[in-house]
Amino acid sequence: MNNSKFLDKISNLTRKLPEHRKLNQLYKHLNKIVLTLGQDANVISEMKDGTKMHVDLRTRTERVSFYTGEYDSFFISTIKSLFKVGSCFLDIGANIGFYSIAIANYIKEEGSNGKVISFEPFEGNYKTLSKNLKLNSLENYCLLNSYGLSDKSTETEITLREDFKHGSHTGNAAIKTSEKMDKGFKLSPIKLEILDEVWNKYFDDLGKIDIIKMDIEGHEDFCLKGGKTTIEKHRPAILMEVNKHYYQARDVELDSTFLKLIPKDYIIFRPIDLKWEPITSLNECSKIDNVFLVPIEKLDTDGYEIFKNND
């Protein structure tokens, strides 16, 4: 793991640039140059929140975090503003740990006994997630689980998608979706469990689940189905990705599938210009979007005014 002085100088400059999606192309070209010059792809990214992350510059999402020092800053800062320290945060689809590390570090800084519980089924991501916990001395604040969550306890395969095409051992992977969508991608064996079962067996004594982040590449409906009892009991706020490509590949109609899986008296919010706006249909989401599912009783608690002040 070696960050060259040249690479560090570049990242120090790029981190001063204003945030803009078009800059991702700049980072892509800069990255190609430094890798061509012989830079080790496996580096340590110093994040703006003070944490450090082992990242692979061959992976798009990890690459951007190195050149900006940030990853999903709006969503992570939102979670921090809402999270009740002393409770549990579930990171479902933890990848290499951008959310897990940020929230575990927040719990540590607050001096709380809360826990992050992370679920990551792909071995390459899980190993780096474990390394990142150790790098930040957060082992006591986060419980790692090397399986994914679904509506069945089973073994299956996960597709190693675009992030892996340049040789990375980490990145976005998706449980098999359809023959057409998965064509050309390598497969890796994984294990799946049911949230209702593992929570009762392993985690029930940890306290209340306050927030769940769920980003599992089109498998969110199965996860909600397998966690129905636990979610109804704890009534957490849920930050969930909505990636329409995966659902369209399975011929899943979003509203008829999800609205019956979301517990009673939850409101769906979607970020528009960094403000949370209520929506009544998931079809209002863009092709790749995120929504916050919020139980109405939380709207009158500290932090949740962000879902009301939309003027």
Tab-separated table of C-alpha atoms in Angstrom:
chain	number	residue	atom	x	y	z
A	1	MET	CA	0.000	0.000	0.000
A	2	ASN	CA	1.908	3.032	-1.254
A	3	ASN	CA	0.702	6.578	-1.871
A	4	SER	CA	3.345	8.352	-3.949
A	5	LYS	CA	4.150	11.991	-3.214
A	6	PHE	CA	3.019	12.816	-6.751
A	7	LEU	CA	-0.361	11.185	-6.170
A	8	ASP	CA	-0.794	12.915	-2.826
A	9	LYS	CA	-0.062	16.290	-4.442
A	10	ILE	CA	-2.695	15.632	-7.082
A	11	SER	CA	-5.326	14.634	-4.534
A	12	ASN	CA	-4.515	17.675	-2.396
A	13	LEU	CA	-5.312	19.849	-5.413
A	14	THR	CA	-8.442	18.012	-6.558
A	15	ARG	CA	-9.924	18.104	-3.050
A	16	LYS	CA	-9.965	21.902	-3.254
A	17	LEU	CA	-12.164	21.891	-6.350
A	18	PRO	CA	-15.891	22.612	-5.946
A	19	GLU	CA	-18.142	19.579	-6.043
A	20	HIS	CA	-19.455	18.880	-9.526
A	21	ARG	CA	-20.389	15.628	-11.223
A	22	LYS	CA	-18.538	16.574	-14.419
A	23	LEU	CA	-15.283	16.604	-12.453
A	24	ASN	CA	-15.540	12.829	-12.231
A	25	GLN	CA	-14.255	12.694	-15.811
A	26	LEU	CA	-11.223	14.734	-14.747
A	27	TYR	CA	-10.517	12.294	-11.932
A	28	LYS	CA	-10.909	9.403	-14.369
A	29	HIS	CA	-8.281	10.827	-16.744
A	30	LEU	CA	-5.889	11.806	-13.950
A	31	ASN	CA	-6.275	8.364	-12.493
A	32	LYS	CA	-5.490	6.680	-15.802
A	33	ILE	CA	-2.288	8.714	-16.060
A	34	VAL	CA	-1.018	7.890	-12.563
A	35	LEU	CA	-1.777	4.183	-12.988
A	36	THR	CA	-0.018	4.159	-16.368
A	37	LEU	CA	3.015	5.712	-14.664
A	38	GLY	CA	3.132	2.743	-12.310
A	39	GLN	CA	1.225	3.936	-9.255
A	40	ASP	CA	-0.021	1.100	-7.038
A	41	ALA	CA	-3.810	0.957	-7.416
A	42	ASN	CA	-4.273	0.082	-3.745
A	43	VAL	CA	-3.931	3.272	-1.719
A	44	ILE	CA	-5.195	4.872	1.474
A	45	SER	CA	-7.692	7.693	1.118
A	46	GLU	CA	-7.823	10.251	3.920
A	47	MET	CA	-11.453	11.254	4.153
A	48	LYS	CA	-12.580	14.743	5.115
A	49	ASP	CA	-14.274	13.418	8.260
A	50	GLY	CA	-10.880	12.308	9.590
A	51	THR	CA	-11.225	8.606	8.815
A	52	LYS	CA	-9.022	6.644	6.439
A	53	MET	CA	-10.025	4.083	3.844
A	54	HIS	CA	-8.189	1.396	1.908
A	55	VAL	CA	-9.396	1.978	-1.659
A	56	ASP	CA	-8.614	0.606	-5.114
A	57	LEU	CA	-8.101	3.261	-7.788
A	58	ARG	CA	-9.333	0.829	-10.456
A	59	THR	CA	-12.814	0.983	-8.932
A	60	ARG	CA	-14.887	3.995	-10.010
A	61	THR	CA	-16.638	4.738	-6.715
A	62	GLU	CA	-13.483	4.262	-4.685
A	63	ARG	CA	-11.461	6.357	-7.133
A	64	VAL	CA	-13.732	9.365	-6.721
A	65	SER	CA	-13.470	9.159	-2.934
A	66	PHE	CA	-9.680	9.343	-3.171
A	67	TYR	CA	-9.685	12.498	-5.299
A	68	THR	CA	-12.426	14.237	-3.299
A	69	GLY	CA	-12.067	12.856	0.236
A	70	GLU	CA	-15.818	12.289	0.270
A	71	TYR	CA	-18.381	9.593	-0.408
A	72	ASP	CA	-22.149	10.182	-0.348
A	73	SER	CA	-21.536	13.132	1.973
A	74	PHE	CA	-25.123	14.392	1.829
A	75	PHE	CA	-26.596	11.038	2.846
A	76	ILE	CA	-23.990	10.280	5.505
A	77	SER	CA	-24.346	13.721	7.093
A	78	THR	CA	-28.135	13.257	7.045
A	79	ILE	CA	-27.807	9.936	8.869
A	80	LYS	CA	-25.505	11.496	11.470
A	81	SER	CA	-28.011	14.291	12.095
A	82	LEU	CA	-30.821	11.771	12.644
A	83	PHE	CA	-29.074	8.897	14.397
A	84	LYS	CA	-29.882	8.400	18.057
A	85	VAL	CA	-26.594	7.458	19.688
A	86	GLY	CA	-26.869	4.365	21.806
A	87	SER	CA	-28.978	2.577	19.198
A	88	CYS	CA	-28.116	0.461	16.146
A	89	PHE	CA	-27.361	1.422	12.552
A	90	LEU	CA	-27.665	-1.367	9.984
A	91	ASP	CA	-25.499	-1.091	6.871
A	92	ILE	CA	-27.004	-3.573	4.423
A	93	GLY	CA	-24.732	-3.793	1.414
A	94	ALA	CA	-21.760	-2.334	3.263
A	95	ASN	CA	-19.264	-2.710	0.399
A	96	ILE	CA	-15.828	-1.622	1.715
A	97	GLY	CA	-17.383	0.419	4.496
A	98	PHE	CA	-17.844	4.067	3.550
A	99	TYR	CA	-21.060	4.265	5.598
A	100	SER	CA	-20.018	1.772	8.279
A	101	ILE	CA	-16.733	3.545	9.005
A	102	ALA	CA	-18.280	7.027	9.004
A	103	ILE	CA	-21.120	6.106	11.378
A	104	ALA	CA	-18.963	3.902	13.632
A	105	ASN	CA	-16.490	6.770	13.927
A	106	TYR	CA	-19.363	9.128	14.768
A	107	ILE	CA	-20.520	6.763	17.529
A	108	LYS	CA	-16.957	6.612	18.865
A	109	GLU	CA	-16.594	10.400	18.854
A	110	GLU	CA	-19.910	10.756	20.681
A	111	GLY	CA	-18.727	8.354	23.381
A	112	SER	CA	-21.779	6.193	22.794
A	113	ASN	CA	-22.379	2.474	23.225
A	114	GLY	CA	-24.298	2.293	19.945
A	115	LYS	CA	-23.410	-0.211	17.239
A	116	VAL	CA	-23.046	-0.400	13.494
A	117	ILE	CA	-24.034	-3.817	12.151
A	118	SER	CA	-22.691	-4.375	8.638
A	119	PHE	CA	-23.708	-6.974	6.078
A	120	GLU	CA	-21.449	-7.593	3.065
A	121	PRO	CA	-21.565	-10.940	1.241
A	122	PHE	CA	-18.804	-10.504	-1.366
A	123	GLU	CA	-15.474	-11.733	-0.028
A	124	GLY	CA	-13.281	-9.044	-1.628
A	125	ASN	CA	-15.372	-6.205	-0.214
A	126	TYR	CA	-15.687	-7.908	3.168
A	127	LYS	CA	-11.916	-8.280	3.543
A	128	THR	CA	-11.317	-4.603	2.754
A	129	LEU	CA	-14.177	-3.586	5.057
A	130	SER	CA	-12.466	-5.505	7.854
A	131	LYS	CA	-9.137	-3.820	7.061
A	132	ASN	CA	-10.805	-0.410	7.132
A	133	LEU	CA	-12.290	-1.084	10.561
A	134	LYS	CA	-8.844	-1.956	11.892
A	135	LEU	CA	-7.246	1.023	10.136
A	136	ASN	CA	-9.577	3.327	12.082
A	137	SER	CA	-9.555	1.334	15.360
A	138	LEU	CA	-13.318	0.854	15.186
A	139	GLU	CA	-13.569	-2.887	15.839
A	140	ASN	CA	-15.520	-2.286	19.064
A	141	TYR	CA	-18.128	-0.142	17.311
A	142	CYS	CA	-19.032	-2.285	14.310
A	143	LEU	CA	-20.084	-5.915	13.916
A	144	LEU	CA	-19.234	-7.438	10.531
A	145	ASN	CA	-21.260	-10.158	8.853
A	146	SER	CA	-20.050	-11.925	5.716
A	147	TYR	CA	-23.483	-12.625	4.283
A	148	GLY	CA	-26.204	-10.659	2.552
A	149	LEU	CA	-29.855	-10.284	3.523
A	150	SER	CA	-32.785	-11.635	1.544
A	151	ASP	CA	-36.070	-13.489	2.046
A	152	LYS	CA	-34.377	-16.910	2.071
A	153	SER	CA	-31.438	-18.512	3.841
A	154	THR	CA	-29.475	-19.883	0.905
A	155	GLU	CA	-26.290	-19.915	-1.122
A	156	THR	CA	-26.240	-18.203	-4.510
A	157	GLU	CA	-23.928	-16.215	-6.776
A	158	ILE	CA	-23.196	-12.530	-7.124
A	159	THR	CA	-22.169	-10.806	-10.361
A	160	LEU	CA	-18.961	-8.770	-10.273
A	161	ARG	CA	-20.031	-5.800	-12.307
A	162	GLU	CA	-18.372	-2.835	-14.039
A	163	ASP	CA	-16.139	-1.888	-11.098
A	164	PHE	CA	-14.194	-5.130	-11.553
A	165	LYS	CA	-13.377	-4.886	-15.261
A	166	HIS	CA	-9.920	-3.359	-14.711
A	167	GLY	CA	-8.709	-5.929	-12.207
A	168	SER	CA	-10.030	-4.601	-8.902
A	169	HIS	CA	-10.929	-7.069	-6.166
A	170	THR	CA	-13.544	-4.711	-4.682
A	171	GLY	CA	-16.523	-2.830	-6.061
A	172	ASN	CA	-20.241	-2.891	-6.729
A	173	ALA	CA	-21.596	-6.403	-7.140
A	174	ALA	CA	-25.179	-7.563	-7.625
A	175	ILE	CA	-27.013	-10.773	-6.856
A	176	LYS	CA	-27.901	-12.467	-10.144
A	177	THR	CA	-30.703	-10.511	-11.796
A	178	SER	CA	-31.369	-11.803	-15.307
A	179	GLU	CA	-29.457	-13.688	-17.981
A	180	LYS	CA	-29.381	-10.632	-20.238
A	181	MET	CA	-28.284	-8.159	-17.563
A	182	ASP	CA	-25.667	-10.468	-16.036
A	183	LYS	CA	-24.103	-11.591	-19.317
A	184	GLY	CA	-20.327	-11.154	-19.465
A	185	PHE	CA	-19.762	-10.639	-15.737
A	186	LYS	CA	-17.845	-13.044	-13.529
A	187	LEU	CA	-19.679	-14.745	-10.686
A	188	SER	CA	-18.715	-15.305	-7.069
A	189	PRO	CA	-20.459	-17.530	-4.490
A	190	ILE	CA	-22.164	-15.798	-1.560
A	191	LYS	CA	-24.397	-16.634	1.370
A	192	LEU	CA	-27.754	-15.030	2.127
A	193	GLU	CA	-29.693	-14.941	5.395
A	194	ILE	CA	-33.028	-13.541	6.598
A	195	LEU	CA	-32.958	-10.407	8.766
A	196	ASP	CA	-35.821	-11.568	10.996
A	197	GLU	CA	-33.974	-14.788	11.791
A	198	VAL	CA	-30.454	-13.428	12.346
A	199	TRP	CA	-31.670	-10.455	14.374
A	200	ASN	CA	-33.517	-12.659	16.839
A	201	LYS	CA	-30.625	-15.113	17.014
A	202	TYR	CA	-27.601	-12.808	17.225
A	203	PHE	CA	-28.482	-9.155	17.742
A	204	ASP	CA	-31.700	-8.772	19.725
A	205	ASP	CA	-29.863	-7.819	22.918
A	206	LEU	CA	-28.121	-4.873	21.228
A	207	GLY	CA	-31.113	-2.569	21.516
A	208	LYS	CA	-33.221	-0.644	19.047
A	209	ILE	CA	-32.554	-0.343	15.328
A	210	ASP	CA	-32.735	3.388	14.641
A	211	ILE	CA	-31.637	3.675	10.999
A	212	ILE	CA	-31.046	1.228	8.157
A	213	LYS	CA	-29.093	1.978	5.003
A	214	MET	CA	-29.962	-0.484	2.250
A	215	ASP	CA	-28.037	-0.470	-1.034
A	216	ILE	CA	-28.028	-3.951	-2.546
A	217	GLU	CA	-28.355	-3.410	-6.288
A	218	GLY	CA	-31.967	-4.308	-6.917
A	219	HIS	CA	-32.401	-6.852	-4.116
A	220	GLU	CA	-34.018	-4.432	-1.671
A	221	ASP	CA	-37.495	-5.900	-2.059
A	222	PHE	CA	-36.308	-9.351	-0.978
A	223	CYS	CA	-34.480	-7.840	1.992
A	224	LEU	CA	-37.573	-5.935	3.140
A	225	LYS	CA	-39.646	-9.094	2.844
A	226	GLY	CA	-37.161	-11.044	4.972
A	227	GLY	CA	-36.999	-8.292	7.585
A	228	LYS	CA	-40.701	-7.459	7.776
A	229	THR	CA	-41.227	-8.428	11.430
A	230	THR	CA	-38.022	-6.782	12.655
A	231	ILE	CA	-38.704	-3.561	10.778
A	232	GLU	CA	-42.295	-3.403	12.020
A	233	LYS	CA	-41.063	-3.901	15.594
A	234	HIS	CA	-38.220	-1.344	15.558
A	235	ARG	CA	-39.678	1.094	12.995
A	236	PRO	CA	-36.342	2.487	11.830
A	237	ALA	CA	-35.865	5.167	9.223
A	238	ILE	CA	-34.577	3.468	6.065
A	239	LEU	CA	-32.293	5.045	3.467
A	240	MET	CA	-32.797	2.857	0.403
A	241	GLU	CA	-31.393	2.958	-3.089
A	242	VAL	CA	-33.845	2.613	-5.961
A	243	ASN	CA	-32.037	1.346	-9.055
A	244	LYS	CA	-34.682	0.947	-11.705
A	245	HIS	CA	-32.424	-0.967	-14.123
A	246	TYR	CA	-32.359	-4.010	-11.866
A	247	TYR	CA	-36.092	-3.993	-11.219
A	248	GLN	CA	-36.926	-3.566	-14.883
A	249	ALA	CA	-34.682	-6.544	-15.660
A	250	ARG	CA	-36.831	-8.640	-13.289
A	251	ASP	CA	-40.110	-7.134	-14.574
A	252	VAL	CA	-40.804	-5.729	-11.109
A	253	GLU	CA	-43.351	-2.924	-10.857
A	254	LEU	CA	-42.036	-0.701	-8.080
A	255	ASP	CA	-45.194	0.467	-6.344
A	256	SER	CA	-47.127	-2.791	-6.420
A	257	THR	CA	-44.051	-4.545	-5.005
A	258	PHE	CA	-42.693	-2.082	-2.451
A	259	LEU	CA	-45.720	-0.287	-1.049
A	260	LYS	CA	-46.997	-3.495	0.540
A	261	LEU	CA	-43.545	-4.197	2.027
A	262	ILE	CA	-43.184	-0.786	3.674
A	263	PRO	CA	-44.822	-0.802	7.137
A	264	LYS	CA	-47.953	1.206	7.882
A	265	ASP	CA	-47.586	4.941	8.553
A	266	TYR	CA	-44.278	5.413	6.763
A	267	ILE	CA	-43.733	8.377	4.451
A	268	ILE	CA	-41.403	8.193	1.442
A	269	PHE	CA	-39.040	11.118	0.880
A	270	ARG	CA	-36.814	11.760	-2.118
A	271	PRO	CA	-33.900	14.249	-2.257
A	272	ILE	CA	-34.480	17.101	-4.693
A	273	ASP	CA	-31.836	19.857	-4.736
A	274	LEU	CA	-30.554	18.655	-1.352
A	275	LYS	CA	-34.010	18.910	0.211
A	276	TRP	CA	-36.217	15.989	1.167
A	277	GLU	CA	-39.557	16.057	-0.637
A	278	PRO	CA	-42.421	13.627	0.069
A	279	ILE	CA	-43.490	11.372	-2.784
A	280	THR	CA	-46.350	8.903	-3.092
A	281	SER	CA	-44.909	6.704	-5.841
A	282	LEU	CA	-41.455	5.216	-6.339
A	283	ASN	CA	-41.998	5.759	-10.042
A	284	GLU	CA	-41.217	9.422	-9.339
A	285	CYS	CA	-37.592	8.406	-8.716
A	286	SER	CA	-34.942	8.873	-11.381
A	287	LYS	CA	-33.226	5.842	-12.930
A	288	ILE	CA	-30.831	5.554	-9.987
A	289	ASP	CA	-32.111	7.320	-6.895
A	290	ASN	CA	-32.334	7.140	-3.118
A	291	VAL	CA	-35.330	7.459	-0.840
A	292	PHE	CA	-35.743	7.817	2.911
A	293	LEU	CA	-38.598	5.785	4.374
A	294	VAL	CA	-39.580	7.565	7.584
A	295	PRO	CA	-42.160	6.459	10.191
A	296	ILE	CA	-44.511	9.333	10.947
A	297	GLU	CA	-43.791	9.250	14.687
A	298	LYS	CA	-40.147	10.163	14.021
A	299	LEU	CA	-41.082	13.359	12.196
A	300	ASP	CA	-41.635	15.179	15.492
A	301	THR	CA	-38.276	14.124	16.966
A	302	ASP	CA	-34.949	15.964	16.938
A	303	GLY	CA	-33.281	16.117	13.545
A	304	TYR	CA	-36.308	15.134	11.505
A	305	GLU	CA	-37.354	18.716	10.853
A	306	ILE	CA	-35.357	18.390	7.605
A	307	PHE	CA	-38.292	16.411	6.239
A	308	LYS	CA	-40.719	19.219	7.047
A	309	ASN	CA	-38.824	22.370	6.099
A	310	ASN	CA	-39.186	22.105	2.351
A	311	ASP	CA	-40.173	25.682	1.584
